Coordinates of C-alpha atoms in Angstrom, one line a residue:
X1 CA 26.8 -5.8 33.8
X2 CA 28.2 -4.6 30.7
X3 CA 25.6 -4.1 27.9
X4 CA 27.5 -5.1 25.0
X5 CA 28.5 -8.3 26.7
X6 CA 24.7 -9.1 27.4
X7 CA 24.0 -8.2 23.9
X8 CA 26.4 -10.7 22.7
X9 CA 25.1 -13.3 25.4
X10 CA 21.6 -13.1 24.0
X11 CA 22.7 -13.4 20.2
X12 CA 24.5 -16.8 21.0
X13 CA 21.4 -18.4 22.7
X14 CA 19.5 -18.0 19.6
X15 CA 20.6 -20.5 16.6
X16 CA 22.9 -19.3 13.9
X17 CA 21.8 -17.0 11.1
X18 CA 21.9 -18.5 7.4
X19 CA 25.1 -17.7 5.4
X20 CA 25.4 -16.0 2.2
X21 CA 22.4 -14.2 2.6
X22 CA 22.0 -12.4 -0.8
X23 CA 23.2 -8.1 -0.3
X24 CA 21.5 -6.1 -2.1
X25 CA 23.1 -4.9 -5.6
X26 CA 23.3 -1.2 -6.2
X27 CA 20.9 0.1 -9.3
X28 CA 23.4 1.4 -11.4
X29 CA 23.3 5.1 -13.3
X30 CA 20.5 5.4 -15.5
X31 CA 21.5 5.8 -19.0
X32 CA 19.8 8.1 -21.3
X33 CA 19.3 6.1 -24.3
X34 CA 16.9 8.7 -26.3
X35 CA 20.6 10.4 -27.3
X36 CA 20.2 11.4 -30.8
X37 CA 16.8 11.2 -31.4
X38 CA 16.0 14.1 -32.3
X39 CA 12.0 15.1 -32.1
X40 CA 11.5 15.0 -36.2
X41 CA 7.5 16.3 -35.8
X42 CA 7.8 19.5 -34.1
X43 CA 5.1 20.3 -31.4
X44 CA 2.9 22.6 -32.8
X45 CA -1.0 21.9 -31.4
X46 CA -3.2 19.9 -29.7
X47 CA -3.0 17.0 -32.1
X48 CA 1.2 17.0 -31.3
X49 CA 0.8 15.0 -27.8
X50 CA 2.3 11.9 -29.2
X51 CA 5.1 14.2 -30.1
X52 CA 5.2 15.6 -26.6
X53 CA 4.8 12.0 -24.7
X54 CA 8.2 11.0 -27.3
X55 CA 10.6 13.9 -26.4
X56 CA 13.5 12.5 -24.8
X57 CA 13.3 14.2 -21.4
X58 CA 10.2 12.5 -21.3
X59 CA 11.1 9.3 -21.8
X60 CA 14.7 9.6 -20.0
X61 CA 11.7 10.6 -16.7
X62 CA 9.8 8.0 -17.5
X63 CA 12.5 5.2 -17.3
X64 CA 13.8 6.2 -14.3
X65 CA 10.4 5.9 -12.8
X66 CA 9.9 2.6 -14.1
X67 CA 13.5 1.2 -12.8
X68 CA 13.0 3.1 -9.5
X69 CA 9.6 0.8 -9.5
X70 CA 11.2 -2.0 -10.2
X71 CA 8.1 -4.7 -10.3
X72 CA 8.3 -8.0 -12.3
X73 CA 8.2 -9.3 -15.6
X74 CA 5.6 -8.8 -18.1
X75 CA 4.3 -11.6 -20.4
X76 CA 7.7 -11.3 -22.9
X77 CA 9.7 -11.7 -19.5
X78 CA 11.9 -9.1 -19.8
X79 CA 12.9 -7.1 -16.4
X80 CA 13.5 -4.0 -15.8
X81 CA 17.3 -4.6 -15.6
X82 CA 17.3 -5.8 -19.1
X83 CA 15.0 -2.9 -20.4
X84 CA 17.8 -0.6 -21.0
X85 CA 20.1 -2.6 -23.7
X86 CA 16.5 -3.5 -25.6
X87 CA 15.7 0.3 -25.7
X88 CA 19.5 1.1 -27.4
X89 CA 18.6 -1.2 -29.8
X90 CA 14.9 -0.9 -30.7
X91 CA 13.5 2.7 -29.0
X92 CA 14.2 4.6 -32.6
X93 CA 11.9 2.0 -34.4
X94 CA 9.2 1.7 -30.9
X95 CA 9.3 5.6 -31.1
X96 CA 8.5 5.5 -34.9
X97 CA 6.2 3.1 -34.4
X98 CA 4.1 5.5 -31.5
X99 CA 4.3 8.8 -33.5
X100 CA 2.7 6.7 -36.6
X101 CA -0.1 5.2 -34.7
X102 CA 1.0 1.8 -35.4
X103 CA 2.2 0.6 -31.9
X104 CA 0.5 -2.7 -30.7
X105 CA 1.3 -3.4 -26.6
X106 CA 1.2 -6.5 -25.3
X107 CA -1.3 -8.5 -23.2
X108 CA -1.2 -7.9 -19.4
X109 CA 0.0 -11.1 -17.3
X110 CA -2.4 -12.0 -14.6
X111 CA -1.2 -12.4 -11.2
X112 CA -3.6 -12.7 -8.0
X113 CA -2.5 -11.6 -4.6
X114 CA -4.3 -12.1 -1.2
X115 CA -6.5 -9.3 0.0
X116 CA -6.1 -8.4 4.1
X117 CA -9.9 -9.3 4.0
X118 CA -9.8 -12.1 2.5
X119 CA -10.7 -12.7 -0.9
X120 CA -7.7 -11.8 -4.1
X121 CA -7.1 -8.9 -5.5
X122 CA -6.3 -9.3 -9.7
X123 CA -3.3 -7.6 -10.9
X124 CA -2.1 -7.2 -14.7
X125 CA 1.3 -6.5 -15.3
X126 CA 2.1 -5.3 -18.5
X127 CA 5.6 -5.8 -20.0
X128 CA 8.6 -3.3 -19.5
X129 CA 8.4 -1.3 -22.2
X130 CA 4.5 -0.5 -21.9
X131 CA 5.0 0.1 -18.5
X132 CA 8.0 2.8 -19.9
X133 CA 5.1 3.9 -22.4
X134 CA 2.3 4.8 -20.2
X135 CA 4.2 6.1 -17.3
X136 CA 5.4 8.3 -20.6
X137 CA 2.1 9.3 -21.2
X138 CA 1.1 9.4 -17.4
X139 CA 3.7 12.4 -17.0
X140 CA 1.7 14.5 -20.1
X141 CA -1.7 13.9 -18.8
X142 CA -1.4 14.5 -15.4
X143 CA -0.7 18.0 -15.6
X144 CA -3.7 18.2 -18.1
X145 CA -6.4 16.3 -15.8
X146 CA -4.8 16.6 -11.8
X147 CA -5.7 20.4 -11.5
X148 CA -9.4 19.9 -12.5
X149 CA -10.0 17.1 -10.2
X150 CA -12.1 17.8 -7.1
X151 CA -10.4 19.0 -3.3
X152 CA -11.9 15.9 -1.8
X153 CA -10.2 13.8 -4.3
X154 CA -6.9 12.4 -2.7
X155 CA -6.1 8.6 -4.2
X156 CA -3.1 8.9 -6.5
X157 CA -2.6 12.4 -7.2
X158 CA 0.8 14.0 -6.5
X159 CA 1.3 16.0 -3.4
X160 CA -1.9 14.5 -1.8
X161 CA -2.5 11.3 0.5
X162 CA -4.4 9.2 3.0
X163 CA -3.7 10.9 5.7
X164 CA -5.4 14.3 4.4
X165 CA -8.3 12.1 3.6
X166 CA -8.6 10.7 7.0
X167 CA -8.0 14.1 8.0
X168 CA -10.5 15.7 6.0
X169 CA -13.2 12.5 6.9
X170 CA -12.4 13.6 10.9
X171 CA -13.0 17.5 9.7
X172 CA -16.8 16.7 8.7
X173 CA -17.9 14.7 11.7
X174 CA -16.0 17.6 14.3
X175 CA -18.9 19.9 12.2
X176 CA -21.8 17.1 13.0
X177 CA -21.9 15.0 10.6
X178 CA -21.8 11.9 12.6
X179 CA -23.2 9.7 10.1
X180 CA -21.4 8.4 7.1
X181 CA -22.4 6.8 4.1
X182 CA -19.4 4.6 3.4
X183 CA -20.0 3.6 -0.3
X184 CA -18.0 0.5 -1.9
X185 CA -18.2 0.1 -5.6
X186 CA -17.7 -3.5 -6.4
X187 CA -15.0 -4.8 -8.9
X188 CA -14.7 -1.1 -9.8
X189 CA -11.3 -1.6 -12.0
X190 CA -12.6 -4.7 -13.5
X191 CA -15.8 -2.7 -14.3
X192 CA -14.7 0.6 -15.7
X193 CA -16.6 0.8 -19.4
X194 CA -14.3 1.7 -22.3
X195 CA -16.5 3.5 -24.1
X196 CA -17.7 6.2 -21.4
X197 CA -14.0 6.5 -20.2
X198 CA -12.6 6.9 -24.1
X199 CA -15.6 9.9 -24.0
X200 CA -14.5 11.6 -21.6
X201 CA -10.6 11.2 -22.4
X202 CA -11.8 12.8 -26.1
X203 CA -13.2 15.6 -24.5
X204 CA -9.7 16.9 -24.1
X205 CA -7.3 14.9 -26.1
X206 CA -7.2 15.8 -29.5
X207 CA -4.5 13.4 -30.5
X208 CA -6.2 11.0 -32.3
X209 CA -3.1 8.5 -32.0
X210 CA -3.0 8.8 -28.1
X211 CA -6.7 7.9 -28.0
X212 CA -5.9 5.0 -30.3
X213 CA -3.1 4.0 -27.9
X214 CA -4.8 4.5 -25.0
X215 CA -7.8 2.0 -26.1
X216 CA -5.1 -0.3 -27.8
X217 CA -4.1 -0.3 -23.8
X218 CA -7.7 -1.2 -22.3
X219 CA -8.1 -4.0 -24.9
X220 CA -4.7 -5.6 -24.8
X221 CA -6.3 -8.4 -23.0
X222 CA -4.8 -10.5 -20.2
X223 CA -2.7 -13.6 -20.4
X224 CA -3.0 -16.6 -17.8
X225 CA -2.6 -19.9 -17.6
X226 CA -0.7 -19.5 -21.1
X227 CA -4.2 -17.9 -22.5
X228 CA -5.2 -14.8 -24.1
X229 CA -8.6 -13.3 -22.9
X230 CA -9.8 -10.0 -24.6
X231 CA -10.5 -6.9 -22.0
X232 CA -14.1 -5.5 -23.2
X233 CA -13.9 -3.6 -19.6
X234 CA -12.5 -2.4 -16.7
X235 CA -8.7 -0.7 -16.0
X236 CA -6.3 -4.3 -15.3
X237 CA -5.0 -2.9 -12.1
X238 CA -0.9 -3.6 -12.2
X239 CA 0.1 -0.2 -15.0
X240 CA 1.3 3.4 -14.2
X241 CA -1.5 4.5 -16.3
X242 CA -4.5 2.8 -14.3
X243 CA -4.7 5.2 -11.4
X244 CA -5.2 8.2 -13.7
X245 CA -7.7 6.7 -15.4
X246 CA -9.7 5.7 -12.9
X247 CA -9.9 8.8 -11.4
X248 CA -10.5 10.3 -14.8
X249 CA -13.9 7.8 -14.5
X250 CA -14.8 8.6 -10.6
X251 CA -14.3 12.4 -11.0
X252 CA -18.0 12.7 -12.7
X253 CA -19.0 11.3 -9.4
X254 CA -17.2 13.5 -7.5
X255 CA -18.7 16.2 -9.6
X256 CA -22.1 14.9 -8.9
X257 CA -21.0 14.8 -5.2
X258 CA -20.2 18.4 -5.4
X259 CA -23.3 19.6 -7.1
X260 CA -25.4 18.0 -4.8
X261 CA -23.5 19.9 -2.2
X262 CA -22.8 16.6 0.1
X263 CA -19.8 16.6 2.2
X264 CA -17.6 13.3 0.7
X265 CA -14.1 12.3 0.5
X266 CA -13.2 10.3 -1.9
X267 CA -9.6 7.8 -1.9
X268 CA -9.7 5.9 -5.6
X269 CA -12.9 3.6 -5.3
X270 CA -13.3 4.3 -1.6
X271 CA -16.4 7.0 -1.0
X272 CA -17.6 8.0 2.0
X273 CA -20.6 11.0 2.3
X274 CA -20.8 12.4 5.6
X275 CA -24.2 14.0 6.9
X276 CA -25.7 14.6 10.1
X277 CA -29.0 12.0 10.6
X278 CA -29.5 8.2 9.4
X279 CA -32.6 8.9 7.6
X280 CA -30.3 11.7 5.4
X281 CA -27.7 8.9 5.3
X282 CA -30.5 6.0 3.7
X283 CA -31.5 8.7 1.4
X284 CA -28.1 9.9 0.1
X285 CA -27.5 6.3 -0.5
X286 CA -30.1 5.3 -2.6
X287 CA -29.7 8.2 -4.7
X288 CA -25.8 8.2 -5.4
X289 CA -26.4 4.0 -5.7
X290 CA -28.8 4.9 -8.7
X291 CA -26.2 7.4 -9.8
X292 CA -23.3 5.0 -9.9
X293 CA -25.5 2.5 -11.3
X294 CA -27.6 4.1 -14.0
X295 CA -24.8 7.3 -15.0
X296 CA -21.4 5.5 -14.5
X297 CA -22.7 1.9 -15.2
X298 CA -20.5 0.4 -12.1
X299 CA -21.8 -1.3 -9.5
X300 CA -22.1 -0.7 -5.2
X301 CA -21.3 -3.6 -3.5
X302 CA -24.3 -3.6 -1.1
X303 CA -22.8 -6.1 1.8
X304 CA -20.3 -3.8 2.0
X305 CA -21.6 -0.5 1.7
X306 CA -23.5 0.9 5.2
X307 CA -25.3 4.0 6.6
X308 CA -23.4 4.0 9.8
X309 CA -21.6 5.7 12.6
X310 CA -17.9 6.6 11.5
X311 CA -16.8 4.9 14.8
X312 CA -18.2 1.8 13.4
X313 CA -16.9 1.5 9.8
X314 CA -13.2 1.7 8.6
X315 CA -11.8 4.0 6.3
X316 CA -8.5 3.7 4.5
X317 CA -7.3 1.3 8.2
X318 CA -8.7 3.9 10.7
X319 CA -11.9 4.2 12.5
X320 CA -13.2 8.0 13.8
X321 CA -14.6 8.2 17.1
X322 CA -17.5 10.4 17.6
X323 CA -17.4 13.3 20.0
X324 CA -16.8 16.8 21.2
X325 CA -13.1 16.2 19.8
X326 CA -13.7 13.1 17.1
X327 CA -10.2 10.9 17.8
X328 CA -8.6 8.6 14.7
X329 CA -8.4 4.9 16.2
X330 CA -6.5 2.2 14.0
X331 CA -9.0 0.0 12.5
X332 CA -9.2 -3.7 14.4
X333 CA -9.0 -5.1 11.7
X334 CA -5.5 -3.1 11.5
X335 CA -4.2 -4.5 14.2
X336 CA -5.3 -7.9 13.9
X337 CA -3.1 -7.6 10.7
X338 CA 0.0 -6.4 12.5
X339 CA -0.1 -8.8 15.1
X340 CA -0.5 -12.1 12.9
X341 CA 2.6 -9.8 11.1
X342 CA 4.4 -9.9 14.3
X343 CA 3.6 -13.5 15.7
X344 CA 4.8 -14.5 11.8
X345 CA 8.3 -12.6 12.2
X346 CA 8.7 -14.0 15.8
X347 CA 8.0 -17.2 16.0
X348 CA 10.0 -19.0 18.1
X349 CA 10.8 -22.4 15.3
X350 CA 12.4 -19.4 12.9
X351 CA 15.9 -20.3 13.3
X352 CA 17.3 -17.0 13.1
X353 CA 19.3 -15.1 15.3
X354 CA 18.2 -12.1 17.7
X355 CA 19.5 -9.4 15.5
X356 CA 17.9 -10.9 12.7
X357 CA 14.1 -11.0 14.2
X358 CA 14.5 -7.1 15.0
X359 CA 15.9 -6.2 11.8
X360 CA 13.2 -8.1 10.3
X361 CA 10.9 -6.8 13.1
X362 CA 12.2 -3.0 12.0
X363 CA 11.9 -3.2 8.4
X364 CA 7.9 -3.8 9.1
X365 CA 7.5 -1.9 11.9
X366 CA 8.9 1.5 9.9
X367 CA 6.5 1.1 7.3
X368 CA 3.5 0.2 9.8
X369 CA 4.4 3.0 12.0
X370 CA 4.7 5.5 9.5
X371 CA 1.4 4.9 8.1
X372 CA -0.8 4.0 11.3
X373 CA 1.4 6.5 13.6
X374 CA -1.1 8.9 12.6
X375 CA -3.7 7.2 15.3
X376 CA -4.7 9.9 17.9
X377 CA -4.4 6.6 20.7
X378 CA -0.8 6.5 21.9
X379 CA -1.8 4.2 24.6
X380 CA -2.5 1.7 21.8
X381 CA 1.0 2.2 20.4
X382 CA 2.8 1.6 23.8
X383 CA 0.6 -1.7 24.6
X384 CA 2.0 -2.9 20.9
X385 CA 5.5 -1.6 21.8
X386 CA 5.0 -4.0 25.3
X387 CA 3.3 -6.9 23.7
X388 CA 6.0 -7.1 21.0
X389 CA 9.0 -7.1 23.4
X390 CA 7.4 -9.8 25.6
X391 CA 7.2 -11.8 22.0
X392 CA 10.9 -11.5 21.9
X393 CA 11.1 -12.8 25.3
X394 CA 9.3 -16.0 24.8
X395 CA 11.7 -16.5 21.7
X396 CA 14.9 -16.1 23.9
X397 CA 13.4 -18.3 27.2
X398 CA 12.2 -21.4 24.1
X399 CA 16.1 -20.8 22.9
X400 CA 17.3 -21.5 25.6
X401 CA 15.9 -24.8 25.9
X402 CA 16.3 -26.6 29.3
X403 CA 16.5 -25.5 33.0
X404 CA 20.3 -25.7 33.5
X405 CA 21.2 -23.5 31.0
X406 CA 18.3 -20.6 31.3
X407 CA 19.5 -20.4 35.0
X408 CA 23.1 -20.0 33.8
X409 CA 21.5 -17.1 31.0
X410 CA 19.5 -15.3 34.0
X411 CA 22.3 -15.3 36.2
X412 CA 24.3 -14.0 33.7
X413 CA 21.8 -10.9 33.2
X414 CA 22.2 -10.4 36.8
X415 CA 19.4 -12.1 38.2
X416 CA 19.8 -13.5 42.0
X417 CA 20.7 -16.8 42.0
X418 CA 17.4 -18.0 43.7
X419 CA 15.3 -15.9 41.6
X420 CA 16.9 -17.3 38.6
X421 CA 16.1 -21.0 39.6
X422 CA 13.4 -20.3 41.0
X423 CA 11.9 -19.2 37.4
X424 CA 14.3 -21.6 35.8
X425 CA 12.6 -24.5 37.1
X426 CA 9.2 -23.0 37.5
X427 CA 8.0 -21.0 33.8
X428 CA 8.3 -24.3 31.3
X429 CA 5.8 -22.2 28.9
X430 CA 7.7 -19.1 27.3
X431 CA 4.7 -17.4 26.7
X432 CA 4.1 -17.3 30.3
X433 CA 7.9 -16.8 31.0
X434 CA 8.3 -13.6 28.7
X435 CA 5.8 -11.9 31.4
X436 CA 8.0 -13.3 34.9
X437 CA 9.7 -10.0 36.3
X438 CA 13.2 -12.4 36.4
X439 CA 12.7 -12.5 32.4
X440 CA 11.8 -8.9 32.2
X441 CA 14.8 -7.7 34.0
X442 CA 17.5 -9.9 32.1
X443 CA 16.1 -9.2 28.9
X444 CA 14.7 -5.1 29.5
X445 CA 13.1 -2.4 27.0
X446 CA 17.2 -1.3 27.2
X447 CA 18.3 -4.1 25.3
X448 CA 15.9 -4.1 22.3
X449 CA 16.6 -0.5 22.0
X450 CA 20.5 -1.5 21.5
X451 CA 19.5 -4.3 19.3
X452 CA 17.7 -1.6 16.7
X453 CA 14.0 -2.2 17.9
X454 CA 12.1 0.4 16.8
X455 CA 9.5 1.7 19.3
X456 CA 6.3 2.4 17.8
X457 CA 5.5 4.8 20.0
X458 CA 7.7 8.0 20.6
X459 CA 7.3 10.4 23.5

């Protein structure tokens, strides 16, 4: 039978699509809006960063990073799309204001999203133009700070990733090391203190403005529920400037790490020490606990942290099995995530038409695969790819309602006649349906393929 027609056939038995689903509008060309400001302190030693943070490459960078980002609305409510015309007005007096130490940002605005564990995870958004402002300053300090940060370092930092941690975890245990200590610091960016951080930013900033800034930054305070509450701690998850500075706290454990000689690997407040016996993993964790506790005045979370095998304990959504050749194995919890993900997308009340699910379907699937494709288990790739077609299946057979007209639907796919009602008639659940070899063969692997399905798994 002619595949288009089929394709058709199947779109119809679902119900109609919404209209005037909103397109998406194309981010116009960023304007440089630093045009004639010309830099009126020349650069001219270490004291000059403010100058350097103000030049208007900088900034004209630093926008374009922040409209790229896009996020929401800080407490003033401006968006991003706005930010432009407020910076032709205002950015001579802002930049005046930054250069004389007399810049004031805004609180953060709370906002709490879910954690896949459970729990919430606090975010503080700070308004458009300090997001512009840090991610000014992020672009100057990087290249200060990055190239003195440990190898085994990998959370935000340019040009490195999870995978390499992962990677780089799976390297240590192929040596031995099949025990890890898997460290978790609780509440580490509500916990960061100011005053050991602003230390070690001194150290090498010699801009006494940008160290003004900067703190002006950590004690901004958060707004919620229409209140102001001063920040005496911690690094308000949600700015550009966050991640630098947290790993500007963690790299004296890391150099502590590294003294010590341990082999670790470190993504942002995620620690794992690998070694090669439990009584070297109890050891190592009571003296790094003490360190974290006593030198970096944070906290370990001790229900979550464990002396265990890496097969046993997720890192950054994978588990390492042990062995001659140690394999990377999503995490369950991973794929518990995906398919409550997947069940969400496909559930057969949605409304929505066939090429809607999978486009939906694809959109999430890209992003999963292209993280967790990394696994070393193809075989639990395919068994998604299998389950998630027969969750398509269900959706068409509960579409199609009653007896008559999923006999008509089969027979149309080119099922026999008496196969057709004999399934008709026979699978009332979908579920059980979606797995009948009539079902499988009117609606095959062929069809999602036309429709867009992405496979997750690619021979």
């Amino acid at each position: 039978m002619n595949g288009k027609r089929s394709d058709n056939q199947l779109l119809l038995a679902f119900a109609e699509e919404s209209a005037g689903e909103a397109r998406p509008v194309a981010v116009q060309e960023i304007e440089t809006f630093t045009a004639g400001c010309a830099t009126e302190h020349p650069v001219t030693s270490d004291t000059d960063m403010m100058e350097v943070i103000c030049k208007p490459e900088n900034v004209n960078r630093a926008y374009g990073q922040v409209v790229a980002n896009k996020g929401s609305a800080g407490v003033d409510g401006r968006t991003v799309h706005q930010l432009r015309d407020h910076l032709k007005v205002h950015w001579p007096s802002i930049r005046e204001q930054l250069l004389s130490g007399t810049y004031r940002p805004m609180p953060v605005r709370r906002v709490e999203i879910p954690k896949p564990d459970g729990g919430v995870r606090k975010l503080g958004i700070p308004t458009v133009l300090d997001r512009l402002i840090q991610q000014a300053i992020l672009q100057v300090l990087t290249p200060m700070w990055d190239p003195t940060f440990s190898a085994y370092s990998y959370g935000f930092r340019p040009g490195r990733r999870a995978h390499q941690a992962v990677a780089q975890a799976q390297a240590y245990i192929a040596e031995g090391r099949t025990w890890v200590v898997d460290l978790d610091l609780e509440k580490f960016f509500d916990r960061v203190n100011h005053d050991r951080l602003m230390a070690r930013l001194a150290s090498r900033i010699a801009d006494k403005r940008l160290l003004r800034l900067i703190r002006a930054y950590l004690n901004a305070g958060v707004m919620e529920n229409g209140l102001v509450s001063p920040t005496t701690e911690g690094t308000p998850q949600g700015g550009p400037l966050s991640p630098l500075l947290s790993n500007i706290v963690l790299d004296e454990l890391d150099q502590e790490l590294e003294r010590r000689s341990h082999a670790f690997v470190r993504y942002a407040d995620d620690c794992n020490v690998y070694v090669r016996s439990e009584k070297a993993g109890q050891r190592v964790m009571r003296s790094v606990s003490d360190f974290i506790t006593r030198k970096l005045k944070l906290k370990v979370n001790e229900s979550k942290s464990a002396v265990d095998r890496p097969s046993r304990r997720k890192f950054l959504g994978f588990t390492i099995a042990e062995g001659a050749k140690p394999q990377r194995r999503i995490a369950p919890k991973a794929l518990k995530r995906l398919r409550a993900k997947v069940r969400e997308l496909t559930r057969r009340t949605r409304g929505v038409d066939a090429r809607r699910i999978v486009s939906d379907l694809t959109v999430y699937l890209r992003g999963w695969v292209g993280y967790f494709g990394f696994c070393e288990t193809p075989w639990e790739l395919r068994d998604l790819d299998g389950w998630i077609r027969r969750r398509l299946r269900a959706v068409a057979w509960k579409h199609w309602k009653r007896g008559p007209t999923r006999c008509r639907e089969l027979m149309r796919r080119g099922i026999p006649r008496e196969d057709a009602v004999n399934a008709a008639w026979r699978f009332h659940n979908p579920w059980r349906a979606s797995r009948s070899i009539a079902v499988s063969k009117a609606l095959p692997t062929t069809l999602w393929d036309r429709l867009g399905l992405l496979r997750l798994y690619q021979p």
